[in-house]
PDB file of C-alpha atoms in Angstrom:
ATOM      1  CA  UNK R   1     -35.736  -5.448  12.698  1.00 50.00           C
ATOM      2  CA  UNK R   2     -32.546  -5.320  14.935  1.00 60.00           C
ATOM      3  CA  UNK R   3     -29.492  -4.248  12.547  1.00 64.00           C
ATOM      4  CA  UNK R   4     -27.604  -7.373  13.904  1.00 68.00           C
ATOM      5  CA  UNK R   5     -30.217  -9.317  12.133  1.00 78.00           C
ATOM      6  CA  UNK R   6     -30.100  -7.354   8.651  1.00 85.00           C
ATOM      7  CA  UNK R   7     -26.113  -8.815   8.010  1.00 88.00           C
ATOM      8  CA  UNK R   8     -26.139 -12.524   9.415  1.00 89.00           C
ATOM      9  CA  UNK R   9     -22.387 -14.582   9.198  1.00 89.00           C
ATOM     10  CA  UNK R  10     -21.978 -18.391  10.119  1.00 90.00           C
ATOM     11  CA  UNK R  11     -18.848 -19.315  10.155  1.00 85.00           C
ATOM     12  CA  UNK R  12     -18.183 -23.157   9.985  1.00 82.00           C
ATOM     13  CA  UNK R  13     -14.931 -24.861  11.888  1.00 80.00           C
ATOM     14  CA  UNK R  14     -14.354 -27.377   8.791  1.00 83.00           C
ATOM     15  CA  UNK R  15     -11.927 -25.543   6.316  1.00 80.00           C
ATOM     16  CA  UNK R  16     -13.650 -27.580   3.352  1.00 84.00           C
ATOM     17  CA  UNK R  17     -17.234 -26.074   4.141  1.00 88.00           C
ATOM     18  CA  UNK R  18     -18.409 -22.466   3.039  1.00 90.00           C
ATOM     19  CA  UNK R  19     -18.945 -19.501   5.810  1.00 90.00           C
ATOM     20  CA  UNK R  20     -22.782 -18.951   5.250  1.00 92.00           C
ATOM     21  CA  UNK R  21     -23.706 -14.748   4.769  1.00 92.00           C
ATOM     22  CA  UNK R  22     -27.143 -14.328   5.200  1.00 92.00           C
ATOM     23  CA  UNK R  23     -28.612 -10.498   3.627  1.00 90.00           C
ATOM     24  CA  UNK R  24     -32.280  -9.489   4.887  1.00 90.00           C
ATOM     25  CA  UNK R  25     -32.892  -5.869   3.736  1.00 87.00           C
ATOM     26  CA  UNK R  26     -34.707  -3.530   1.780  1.00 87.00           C
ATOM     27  CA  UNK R  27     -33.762  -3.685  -2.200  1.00 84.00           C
ATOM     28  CA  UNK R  28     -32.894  -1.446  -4.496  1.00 83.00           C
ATOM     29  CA  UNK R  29     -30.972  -1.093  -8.378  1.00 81.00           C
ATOM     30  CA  UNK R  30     -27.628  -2.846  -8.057  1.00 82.00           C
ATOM     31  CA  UNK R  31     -27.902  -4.279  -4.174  1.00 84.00           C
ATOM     32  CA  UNK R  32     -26.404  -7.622  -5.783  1.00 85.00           C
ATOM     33  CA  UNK R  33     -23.467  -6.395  -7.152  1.00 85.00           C
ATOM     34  CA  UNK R  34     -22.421  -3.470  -4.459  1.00 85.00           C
ATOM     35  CA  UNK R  35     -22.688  -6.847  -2.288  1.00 88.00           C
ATOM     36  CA  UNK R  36     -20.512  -9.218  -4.539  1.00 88.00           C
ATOM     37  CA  UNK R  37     -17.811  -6.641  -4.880  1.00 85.00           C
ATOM     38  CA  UNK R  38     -17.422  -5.989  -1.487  1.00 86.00           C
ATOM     39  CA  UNK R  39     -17.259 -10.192  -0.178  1.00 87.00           C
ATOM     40  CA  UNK R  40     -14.588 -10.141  -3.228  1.00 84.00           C
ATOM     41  CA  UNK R  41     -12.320  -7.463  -1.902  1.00 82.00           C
ATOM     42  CA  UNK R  42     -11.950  -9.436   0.947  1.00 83.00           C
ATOM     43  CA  UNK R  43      -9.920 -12.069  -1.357  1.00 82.00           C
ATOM     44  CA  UNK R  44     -13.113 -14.664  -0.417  1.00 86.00           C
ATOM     45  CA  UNK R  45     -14.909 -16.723  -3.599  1.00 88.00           C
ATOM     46  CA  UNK R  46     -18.515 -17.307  -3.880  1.00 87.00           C
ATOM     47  CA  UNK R  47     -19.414 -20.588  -4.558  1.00 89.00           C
ATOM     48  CA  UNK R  48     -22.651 -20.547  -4.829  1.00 88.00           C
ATOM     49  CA  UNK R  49     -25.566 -17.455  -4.069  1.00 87.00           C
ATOM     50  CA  UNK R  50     -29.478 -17.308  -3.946  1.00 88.00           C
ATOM     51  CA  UNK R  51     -31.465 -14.199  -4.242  1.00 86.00           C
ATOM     52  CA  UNK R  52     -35.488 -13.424  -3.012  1.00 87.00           C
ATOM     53  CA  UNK R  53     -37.167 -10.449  -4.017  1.00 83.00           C
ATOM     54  CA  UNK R  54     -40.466  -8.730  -3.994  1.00 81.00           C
ATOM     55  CA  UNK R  55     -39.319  -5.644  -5.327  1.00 76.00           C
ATOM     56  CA  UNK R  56     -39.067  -3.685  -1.856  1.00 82.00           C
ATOM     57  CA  UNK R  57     -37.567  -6.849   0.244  1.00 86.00           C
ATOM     58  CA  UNK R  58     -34.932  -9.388  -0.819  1.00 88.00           C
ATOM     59  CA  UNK R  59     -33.283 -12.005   1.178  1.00 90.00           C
ATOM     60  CA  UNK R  60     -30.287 -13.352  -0.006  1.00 90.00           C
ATOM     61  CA  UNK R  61     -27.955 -16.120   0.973  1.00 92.00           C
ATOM     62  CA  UNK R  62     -24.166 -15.948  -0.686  1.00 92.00           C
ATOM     63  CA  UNK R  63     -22.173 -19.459   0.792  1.00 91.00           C
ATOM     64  CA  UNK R  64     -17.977 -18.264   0.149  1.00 90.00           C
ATOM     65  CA  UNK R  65     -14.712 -19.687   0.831  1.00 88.00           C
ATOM     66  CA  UNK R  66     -11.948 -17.490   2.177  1.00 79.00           C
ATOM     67  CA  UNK R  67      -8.859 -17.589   3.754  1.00 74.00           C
ATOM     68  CA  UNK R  68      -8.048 -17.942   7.187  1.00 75.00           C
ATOM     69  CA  UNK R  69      -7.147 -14.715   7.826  1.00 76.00           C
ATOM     70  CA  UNK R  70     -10.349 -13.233   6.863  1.00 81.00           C
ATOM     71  CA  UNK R  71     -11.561 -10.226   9.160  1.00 83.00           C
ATOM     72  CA  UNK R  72     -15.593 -11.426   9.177  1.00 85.00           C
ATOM     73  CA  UNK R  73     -16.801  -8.224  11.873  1.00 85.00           C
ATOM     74  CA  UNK R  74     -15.186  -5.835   9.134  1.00 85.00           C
ATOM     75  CA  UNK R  75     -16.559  -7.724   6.159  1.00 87.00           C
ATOM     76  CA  UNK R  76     -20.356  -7.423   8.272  1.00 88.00           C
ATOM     77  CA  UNK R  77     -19.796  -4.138   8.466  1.00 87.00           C
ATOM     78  CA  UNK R  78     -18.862  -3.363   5.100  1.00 87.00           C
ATOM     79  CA  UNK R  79     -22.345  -4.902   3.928  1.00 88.00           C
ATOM     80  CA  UNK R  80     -24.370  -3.225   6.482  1.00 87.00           C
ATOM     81  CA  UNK R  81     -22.794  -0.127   4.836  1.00 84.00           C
ATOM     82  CA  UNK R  82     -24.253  -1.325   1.150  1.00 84.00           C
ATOM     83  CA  UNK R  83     -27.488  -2.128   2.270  1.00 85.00           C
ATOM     84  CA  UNK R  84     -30.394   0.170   2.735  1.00 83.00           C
ATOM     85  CA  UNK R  85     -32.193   1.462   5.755  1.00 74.00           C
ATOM     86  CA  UNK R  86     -35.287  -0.392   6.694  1.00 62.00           C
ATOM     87  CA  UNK R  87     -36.780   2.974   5.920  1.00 54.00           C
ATOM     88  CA  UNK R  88     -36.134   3.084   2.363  1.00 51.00           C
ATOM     89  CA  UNK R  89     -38.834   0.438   2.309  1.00 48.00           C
ATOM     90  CA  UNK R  90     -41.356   2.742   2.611  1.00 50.00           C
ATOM     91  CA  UNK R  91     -39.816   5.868   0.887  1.00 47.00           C
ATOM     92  CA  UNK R  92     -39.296   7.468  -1.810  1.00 40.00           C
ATOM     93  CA  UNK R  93     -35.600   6.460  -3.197  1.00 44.00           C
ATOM     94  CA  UNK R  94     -33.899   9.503  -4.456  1.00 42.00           C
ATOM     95  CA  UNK R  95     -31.076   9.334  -6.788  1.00 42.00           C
ATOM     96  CA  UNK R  96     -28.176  11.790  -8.001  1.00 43.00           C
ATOM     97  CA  UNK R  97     -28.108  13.039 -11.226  1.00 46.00           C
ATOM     98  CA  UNK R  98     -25.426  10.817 -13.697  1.00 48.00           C
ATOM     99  CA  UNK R  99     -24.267  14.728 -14.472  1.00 47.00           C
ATOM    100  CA  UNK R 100     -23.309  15.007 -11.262  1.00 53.00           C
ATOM    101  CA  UNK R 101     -20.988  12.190 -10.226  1.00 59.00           C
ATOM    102  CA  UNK R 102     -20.267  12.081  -6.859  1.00 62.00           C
ATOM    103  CA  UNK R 103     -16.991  13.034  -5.598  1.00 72.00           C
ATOM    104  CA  UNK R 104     -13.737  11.299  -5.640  1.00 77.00           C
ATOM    105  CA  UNK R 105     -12.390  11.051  -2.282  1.00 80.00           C
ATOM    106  CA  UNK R 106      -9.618  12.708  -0.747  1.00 86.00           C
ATOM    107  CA  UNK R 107      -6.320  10.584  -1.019  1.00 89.00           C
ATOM    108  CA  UNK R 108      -3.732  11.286   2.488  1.00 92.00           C
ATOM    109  CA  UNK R 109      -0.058  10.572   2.903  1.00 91.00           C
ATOM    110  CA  UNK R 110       0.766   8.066   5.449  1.00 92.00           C
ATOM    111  CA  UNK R 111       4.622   8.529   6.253  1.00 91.00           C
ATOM    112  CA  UNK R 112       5.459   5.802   8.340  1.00 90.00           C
ATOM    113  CA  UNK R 113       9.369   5.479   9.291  1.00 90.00           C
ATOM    114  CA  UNK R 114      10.237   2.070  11.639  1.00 89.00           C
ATOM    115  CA  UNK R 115      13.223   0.092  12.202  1.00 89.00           C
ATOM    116  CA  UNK R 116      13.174  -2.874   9.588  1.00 85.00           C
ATOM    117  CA  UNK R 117      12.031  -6.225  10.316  1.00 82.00           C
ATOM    118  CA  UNK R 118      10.378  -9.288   8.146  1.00 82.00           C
ATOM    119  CA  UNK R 119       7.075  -8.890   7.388  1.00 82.00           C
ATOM    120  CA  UNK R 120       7.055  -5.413   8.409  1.00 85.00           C
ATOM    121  CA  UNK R 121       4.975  -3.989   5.013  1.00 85.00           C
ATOM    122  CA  UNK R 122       2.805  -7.111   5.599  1.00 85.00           C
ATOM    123  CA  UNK R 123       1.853  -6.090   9.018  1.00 87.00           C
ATOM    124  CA  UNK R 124       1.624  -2.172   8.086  1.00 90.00           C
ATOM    125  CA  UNK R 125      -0.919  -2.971   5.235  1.00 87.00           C
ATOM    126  CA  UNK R 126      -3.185  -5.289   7.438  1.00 85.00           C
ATOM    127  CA  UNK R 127      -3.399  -2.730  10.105  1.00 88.00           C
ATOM    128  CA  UNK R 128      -4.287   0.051   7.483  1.00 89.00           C
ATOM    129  CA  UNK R 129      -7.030  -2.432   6.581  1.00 84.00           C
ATOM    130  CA  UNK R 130      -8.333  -3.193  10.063  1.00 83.00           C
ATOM    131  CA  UNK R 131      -8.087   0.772  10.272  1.00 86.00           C
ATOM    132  CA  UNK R 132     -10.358   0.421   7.518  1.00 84.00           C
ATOM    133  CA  UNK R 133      -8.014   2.801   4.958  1.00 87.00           C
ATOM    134  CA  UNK R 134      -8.277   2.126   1.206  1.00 86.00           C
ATOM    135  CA  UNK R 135      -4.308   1.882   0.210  1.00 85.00           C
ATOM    136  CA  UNK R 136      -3.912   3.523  -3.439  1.00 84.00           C
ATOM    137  CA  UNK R 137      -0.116   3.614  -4.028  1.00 84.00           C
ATOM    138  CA  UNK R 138       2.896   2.540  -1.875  1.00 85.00           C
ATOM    139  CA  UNK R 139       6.415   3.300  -1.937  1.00 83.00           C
ATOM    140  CA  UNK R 140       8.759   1.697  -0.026  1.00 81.00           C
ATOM    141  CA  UNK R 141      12.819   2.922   0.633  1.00 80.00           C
ATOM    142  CA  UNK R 142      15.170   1.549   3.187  1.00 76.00           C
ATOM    143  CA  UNK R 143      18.193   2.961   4.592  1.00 72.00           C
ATOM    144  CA  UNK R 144      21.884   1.009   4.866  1.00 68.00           C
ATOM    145  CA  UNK R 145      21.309   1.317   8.699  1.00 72.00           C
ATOM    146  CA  UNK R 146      18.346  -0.989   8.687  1.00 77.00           C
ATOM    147  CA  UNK R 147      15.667   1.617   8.800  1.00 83.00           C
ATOM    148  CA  UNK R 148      12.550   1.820   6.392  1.00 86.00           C
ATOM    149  CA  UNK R 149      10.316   5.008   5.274  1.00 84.00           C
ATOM    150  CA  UNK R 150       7.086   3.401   3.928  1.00 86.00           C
ATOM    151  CA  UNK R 151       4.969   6.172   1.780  1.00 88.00           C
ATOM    152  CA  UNK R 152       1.165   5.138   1.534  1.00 90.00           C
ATOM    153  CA  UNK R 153      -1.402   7.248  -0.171  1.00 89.00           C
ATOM    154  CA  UNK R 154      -4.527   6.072   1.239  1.00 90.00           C
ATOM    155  CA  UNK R 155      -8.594   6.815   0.814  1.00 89.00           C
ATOM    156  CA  UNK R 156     -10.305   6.813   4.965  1.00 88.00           C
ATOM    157  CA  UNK R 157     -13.738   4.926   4.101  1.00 83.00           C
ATOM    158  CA  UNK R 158     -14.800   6.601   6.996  1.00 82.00           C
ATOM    159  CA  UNK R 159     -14.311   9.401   5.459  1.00 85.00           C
ATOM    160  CA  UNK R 160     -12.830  11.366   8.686  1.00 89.00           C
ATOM    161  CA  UNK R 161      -8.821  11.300   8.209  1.00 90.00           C
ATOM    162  CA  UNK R 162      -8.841  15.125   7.891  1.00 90.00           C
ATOM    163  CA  UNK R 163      -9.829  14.757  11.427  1.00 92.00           C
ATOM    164  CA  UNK R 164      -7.288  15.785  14.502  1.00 93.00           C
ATOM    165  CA  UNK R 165      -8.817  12.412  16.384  1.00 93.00           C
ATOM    166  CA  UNK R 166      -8.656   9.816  13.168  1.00 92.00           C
ATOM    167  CA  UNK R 167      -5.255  10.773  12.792  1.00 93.00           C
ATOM    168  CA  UNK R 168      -4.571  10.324  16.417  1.00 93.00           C
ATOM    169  CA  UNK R 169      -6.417   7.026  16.768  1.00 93.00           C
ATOM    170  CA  UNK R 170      -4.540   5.976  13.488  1.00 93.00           C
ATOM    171  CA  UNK R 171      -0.713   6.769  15.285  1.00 93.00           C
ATOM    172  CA  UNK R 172      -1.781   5.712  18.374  1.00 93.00           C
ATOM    173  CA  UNK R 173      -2.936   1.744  16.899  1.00 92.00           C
ATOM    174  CA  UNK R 174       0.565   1.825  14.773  1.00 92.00           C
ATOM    175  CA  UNK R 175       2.024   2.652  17.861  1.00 92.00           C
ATOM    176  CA  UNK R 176       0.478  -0.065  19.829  1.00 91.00           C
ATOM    177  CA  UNK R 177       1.336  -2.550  17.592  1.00 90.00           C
ATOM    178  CA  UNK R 178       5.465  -1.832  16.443  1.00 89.00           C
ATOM    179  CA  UNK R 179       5.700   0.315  19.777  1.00 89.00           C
ATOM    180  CA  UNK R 180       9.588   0.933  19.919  1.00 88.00           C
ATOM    181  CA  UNK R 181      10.621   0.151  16.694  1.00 89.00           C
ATOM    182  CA  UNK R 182       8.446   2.855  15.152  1.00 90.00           C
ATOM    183  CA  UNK R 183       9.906   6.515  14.770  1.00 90.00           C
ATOM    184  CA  UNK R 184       7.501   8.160  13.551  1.00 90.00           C
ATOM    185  CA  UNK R 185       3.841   8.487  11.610  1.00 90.00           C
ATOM    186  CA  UNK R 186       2.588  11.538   9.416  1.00 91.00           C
ATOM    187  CA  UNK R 187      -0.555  12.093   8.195  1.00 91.00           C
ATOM    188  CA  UNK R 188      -1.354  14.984   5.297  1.00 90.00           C
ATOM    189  CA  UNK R 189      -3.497  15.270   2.676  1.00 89.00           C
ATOM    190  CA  UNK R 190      -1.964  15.653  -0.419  1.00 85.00           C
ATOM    191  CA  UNK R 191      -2.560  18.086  -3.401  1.00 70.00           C
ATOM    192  CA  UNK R 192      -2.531  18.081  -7.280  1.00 57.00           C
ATOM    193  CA  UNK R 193       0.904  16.471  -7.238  1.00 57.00           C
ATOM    194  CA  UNK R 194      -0.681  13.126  -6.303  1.00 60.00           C
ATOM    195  CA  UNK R 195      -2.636  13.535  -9.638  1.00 47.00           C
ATOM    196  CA  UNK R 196       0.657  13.311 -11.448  1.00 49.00           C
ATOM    197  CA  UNK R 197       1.957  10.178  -9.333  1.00 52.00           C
ATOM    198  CA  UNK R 198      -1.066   8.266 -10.391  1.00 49.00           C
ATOM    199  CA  UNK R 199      -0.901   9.028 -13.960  1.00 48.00           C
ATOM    200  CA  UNK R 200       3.074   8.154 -13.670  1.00 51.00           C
ATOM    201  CA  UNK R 201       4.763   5.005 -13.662  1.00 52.00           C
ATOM    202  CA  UNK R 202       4.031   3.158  -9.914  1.00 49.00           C
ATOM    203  CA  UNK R 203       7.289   4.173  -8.502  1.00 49.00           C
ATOM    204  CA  UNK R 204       7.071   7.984  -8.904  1.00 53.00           C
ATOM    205  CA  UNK R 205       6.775  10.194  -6.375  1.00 56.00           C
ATOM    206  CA  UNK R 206       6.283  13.685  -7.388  1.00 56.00           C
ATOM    207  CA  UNK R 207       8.977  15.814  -6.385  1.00 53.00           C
ATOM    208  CA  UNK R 208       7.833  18.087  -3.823  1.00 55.00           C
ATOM    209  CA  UNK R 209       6.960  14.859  -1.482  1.00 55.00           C
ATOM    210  CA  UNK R 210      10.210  13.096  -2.398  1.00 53.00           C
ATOM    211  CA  UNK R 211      11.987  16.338  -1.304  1.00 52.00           C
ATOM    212  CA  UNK R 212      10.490  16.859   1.758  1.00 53.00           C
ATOM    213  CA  UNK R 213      10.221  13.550   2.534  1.00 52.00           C
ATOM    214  CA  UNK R 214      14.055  12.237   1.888  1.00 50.00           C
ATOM    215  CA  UNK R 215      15.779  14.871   3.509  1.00 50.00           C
ATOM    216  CA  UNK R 216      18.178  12.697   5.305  1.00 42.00           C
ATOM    217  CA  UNK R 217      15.470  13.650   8.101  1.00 45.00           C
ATOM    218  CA  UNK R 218      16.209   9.775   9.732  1.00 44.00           C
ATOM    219  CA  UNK R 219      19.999  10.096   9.723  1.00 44.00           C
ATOM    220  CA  UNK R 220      20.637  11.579  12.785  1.00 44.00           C
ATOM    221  CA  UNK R 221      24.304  12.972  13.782  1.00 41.00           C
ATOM    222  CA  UNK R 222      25.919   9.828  15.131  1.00 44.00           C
ATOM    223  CA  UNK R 223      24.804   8.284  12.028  1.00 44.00           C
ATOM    224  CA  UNK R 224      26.641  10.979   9.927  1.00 45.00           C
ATOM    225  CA  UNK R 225      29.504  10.766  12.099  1.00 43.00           C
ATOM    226  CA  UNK R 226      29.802   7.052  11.566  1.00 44.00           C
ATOM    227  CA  UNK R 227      29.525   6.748   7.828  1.00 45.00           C
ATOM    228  CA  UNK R 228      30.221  10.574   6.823  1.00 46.00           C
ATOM    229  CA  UNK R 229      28.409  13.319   5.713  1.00 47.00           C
ATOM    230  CA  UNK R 230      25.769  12.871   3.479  1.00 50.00           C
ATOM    231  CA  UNK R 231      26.495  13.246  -0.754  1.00 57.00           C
ATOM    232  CA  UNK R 232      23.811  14.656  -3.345  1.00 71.00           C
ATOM    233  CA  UNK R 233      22.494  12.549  -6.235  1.00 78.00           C
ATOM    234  CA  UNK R 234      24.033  12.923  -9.138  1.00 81.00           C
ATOM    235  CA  UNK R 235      22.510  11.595 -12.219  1.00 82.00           C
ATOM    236  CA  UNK R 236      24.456  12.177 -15.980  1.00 84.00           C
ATOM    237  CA  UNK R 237      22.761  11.475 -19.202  1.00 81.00           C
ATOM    238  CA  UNK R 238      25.652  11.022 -22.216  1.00 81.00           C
ATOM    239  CA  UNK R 239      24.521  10.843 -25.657  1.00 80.00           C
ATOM    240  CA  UNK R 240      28.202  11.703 -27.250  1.00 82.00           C
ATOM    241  CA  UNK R 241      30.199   8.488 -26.468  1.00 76.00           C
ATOM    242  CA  UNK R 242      27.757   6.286 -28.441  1.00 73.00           C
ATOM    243  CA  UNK R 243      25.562   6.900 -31.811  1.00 76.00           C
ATOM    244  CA  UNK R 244      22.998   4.191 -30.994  1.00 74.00           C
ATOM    245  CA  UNK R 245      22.633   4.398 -26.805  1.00 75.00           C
ATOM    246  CA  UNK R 246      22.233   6.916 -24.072  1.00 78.00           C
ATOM    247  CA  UNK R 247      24.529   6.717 -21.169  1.00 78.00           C
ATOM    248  CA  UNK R 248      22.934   6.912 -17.898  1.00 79.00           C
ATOM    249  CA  UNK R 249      25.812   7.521 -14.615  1.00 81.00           C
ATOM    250  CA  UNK R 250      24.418   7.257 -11.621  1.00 82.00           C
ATOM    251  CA  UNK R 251      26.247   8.944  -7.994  1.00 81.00           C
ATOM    252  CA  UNK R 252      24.515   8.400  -4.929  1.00 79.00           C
ATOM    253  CA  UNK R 253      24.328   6.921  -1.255  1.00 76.00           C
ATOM    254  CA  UNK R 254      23.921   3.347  -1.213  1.00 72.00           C
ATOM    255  CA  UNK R 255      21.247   1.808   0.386  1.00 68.00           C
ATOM    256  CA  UNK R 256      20.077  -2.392   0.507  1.00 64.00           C
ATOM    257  CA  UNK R 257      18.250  -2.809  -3.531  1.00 69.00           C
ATOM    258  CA  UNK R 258      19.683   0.431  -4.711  1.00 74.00           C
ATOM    259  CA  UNK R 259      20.576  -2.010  -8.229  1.00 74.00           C
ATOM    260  CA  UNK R 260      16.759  -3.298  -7.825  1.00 73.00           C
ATOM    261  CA  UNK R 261      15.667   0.039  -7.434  1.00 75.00           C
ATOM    262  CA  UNK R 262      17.251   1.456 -10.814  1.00 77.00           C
ATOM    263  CA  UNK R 263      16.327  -1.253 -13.035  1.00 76.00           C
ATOM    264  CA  UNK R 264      12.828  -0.851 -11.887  1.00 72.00           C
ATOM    265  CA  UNK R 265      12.690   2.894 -12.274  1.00 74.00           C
ATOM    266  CA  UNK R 266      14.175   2.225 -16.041  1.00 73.00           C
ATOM    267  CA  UNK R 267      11.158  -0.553 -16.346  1.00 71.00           C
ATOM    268  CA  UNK R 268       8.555   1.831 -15.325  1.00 68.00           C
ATOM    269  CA  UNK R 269       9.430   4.219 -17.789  1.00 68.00           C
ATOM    270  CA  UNK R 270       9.700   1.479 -20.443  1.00 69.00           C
ATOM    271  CA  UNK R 271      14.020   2.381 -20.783  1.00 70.00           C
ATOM    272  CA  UNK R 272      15.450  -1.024 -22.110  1.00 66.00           C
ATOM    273  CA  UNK R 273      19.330  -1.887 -21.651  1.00 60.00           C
ATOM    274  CA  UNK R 274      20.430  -3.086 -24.245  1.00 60.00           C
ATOM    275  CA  UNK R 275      24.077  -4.037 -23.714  1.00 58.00           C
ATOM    276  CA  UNK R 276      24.243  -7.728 -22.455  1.00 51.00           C
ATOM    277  CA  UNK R 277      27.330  -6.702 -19.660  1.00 57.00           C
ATOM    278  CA  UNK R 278      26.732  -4.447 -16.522  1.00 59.00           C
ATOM    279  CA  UNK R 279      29.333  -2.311 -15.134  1.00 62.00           C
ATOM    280  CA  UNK R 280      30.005  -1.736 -11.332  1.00 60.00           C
ATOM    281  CA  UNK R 281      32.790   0.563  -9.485  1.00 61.00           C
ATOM    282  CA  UNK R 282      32.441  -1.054  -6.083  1.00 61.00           C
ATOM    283  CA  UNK R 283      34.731   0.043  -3.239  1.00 64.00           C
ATOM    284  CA  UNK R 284      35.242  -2.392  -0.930  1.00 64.00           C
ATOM    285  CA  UNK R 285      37.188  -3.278   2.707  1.00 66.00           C
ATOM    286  CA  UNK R 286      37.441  -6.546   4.229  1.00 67.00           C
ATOM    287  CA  UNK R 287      35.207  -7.143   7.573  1.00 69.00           C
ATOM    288  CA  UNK R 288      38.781  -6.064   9.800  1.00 75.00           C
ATOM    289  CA  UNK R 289      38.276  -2.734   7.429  1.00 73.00           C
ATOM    290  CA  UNK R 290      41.635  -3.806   5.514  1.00 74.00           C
ATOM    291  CA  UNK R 291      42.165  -3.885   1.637  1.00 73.00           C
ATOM    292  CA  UNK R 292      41.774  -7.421   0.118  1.00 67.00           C
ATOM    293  CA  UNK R 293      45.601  -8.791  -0.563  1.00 70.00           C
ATOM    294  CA  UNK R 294      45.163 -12.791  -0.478  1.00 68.00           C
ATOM    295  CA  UNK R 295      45.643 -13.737  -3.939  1.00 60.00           C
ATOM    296  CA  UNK R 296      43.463 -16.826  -2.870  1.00 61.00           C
ATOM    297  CA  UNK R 297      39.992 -15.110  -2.425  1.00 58.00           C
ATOM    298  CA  UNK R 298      37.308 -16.162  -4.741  1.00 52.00           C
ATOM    299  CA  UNK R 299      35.762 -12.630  -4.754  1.00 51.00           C
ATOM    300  CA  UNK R 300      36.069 -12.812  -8.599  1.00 50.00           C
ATOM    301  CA  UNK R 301      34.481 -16.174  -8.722  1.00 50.00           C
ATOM    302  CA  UNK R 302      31.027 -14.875  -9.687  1.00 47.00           C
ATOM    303  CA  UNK R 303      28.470 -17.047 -12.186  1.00 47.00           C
ATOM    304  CA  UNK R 304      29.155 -16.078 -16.048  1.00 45.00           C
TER     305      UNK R 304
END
């Protein structure tokens, strides 16, 4: 049997009709289900399946609906990958031991810095999948300037990102695609401090990453010259001024959903505020870079 028979997909050109997925392989325990799960991570439904066995050999038929944007070669491939060799047939299956549970696979850091642009996470994440990398966590931060430093930690299926040429072939399609806009791509595996950044709420980075990685490494020097040298965080917790709250002060560079930011951090870590009134210091120049002195602005017009 040629392997392009083992995974057959008819696609139909009426929307309203199901893409046809045709499995004829050898069979083994759970075959059905490592199938199912994989047509449902790619966001399709199946509407309706039918399943032949003799106990070596099945033949099944799954009929799904997807989306349009479904990537069918990948999805073939992904079921080749969950079928058996035709030689298993005729073989002896061997199975691991439950005590020994096969291991967990390496999780890498994709640093990806770009100019900003809409849809730019949307495109990042569908290239990662056509690139065929699992994405685990993602944390995204963008500058004032209109630049973005996207952190993905990310599972190769391939298994191979801990190679010189997967990380290579990896830049060089991120490349192809953003070309100019992109600054720059890094690739490392990381260590036990990813352990702690999946146990943690989903925007913590541990601090060794968010050190090295927000180093003010994307503001170059006419950027400092322009809006000044760069200030620490400062963050102040005050329990004295009030026997019921903590007071959290906050001193930093701004940046485009700093606010969003904060209030998300104080949601992951389940931190409710409780007064009904938020407090800003904002200080702020006109667009001629001159001190707002008509009495007639509506600045102070916002909703109550």
């Amino acid at each position: 049997m040629l392997l392009e028979d083992i995974v057959i997909i008819k696609q139909t050109d009426n929307p309203d009709e199901p893409t046809v997925i045709t499995i004829n392989c050898p069979d083994k325990t759970g075959l059905g289900c490592d199938l199912c799960r994989t047509i449902l991570f790619f966001g399709l439904s199946i509407v309706r399946g039918d399943v032949s066995t003799d106990g070596k050999w099945c033949y099944i038929v799954f009929w799904v609906m997807g989306k349009k944007g479904t990537i069918w070669s990948l999805l073939k491939k992904r079921l080749l990958e969950a079928c058996p060799s035709v030689l298993s047939a005729n073989t002896l299956m061997l199975f691991r031991p439950e005590s020994q549970p096969p291991k967990p696979a390496d999780v890498f850091l994709l640093k990806f810095c770009c100019h900003d642009r809409h849809g730019l996470l949307h495109d990042v994440t569908h290239l990662l999948c056509e690139l065929e990398l699992v994405i685990q966590r993602v944390k995204v931060s963008t500058t004032p300037d209109g630049m973005v430093m996207d952190l993905f930690f990310v599972t190769d299926t391939r298994e191979l990102l801990h190679t010189l040429k997967r990380k290579q072939d990896t830049h060089d399609h991120l490349k192809a695609v953003f070309m100019d806009a992109m600054i720059s791509c890094d690739i490392e595996m990381v260590g036990p401090d990813f352990t702690a950044c999946s146990n943690g709420p989903p925007s913590f980075v541990p601090p060794a990453i968010a050190e090295q990685t927000f180093n003010l490494e994307m503001f170059d020097e006419n950027h400092e010259t322009k809006h000044g040298s760069g200030r620490s965080v400062s963050v102040t917790v005050d329990n004295s001024l009030s026997p019921a709250h903590t007071l959290v002060q906050i001193v930093c560079r701004d940046h485009k959903g700093l606010l969003y930011d904060i209030m998300r951090t104080l949601k992951d870590y389940n931190i409710q505020k409780r007064e009904k009134t938020c407090e800003f210091d904002l200080f702020i120049v006109q667009a001629d870079g001159k001190k707002i002195i008509d009495p007639s602005n509506k600045l102070t017009n916002f909703p109550h």
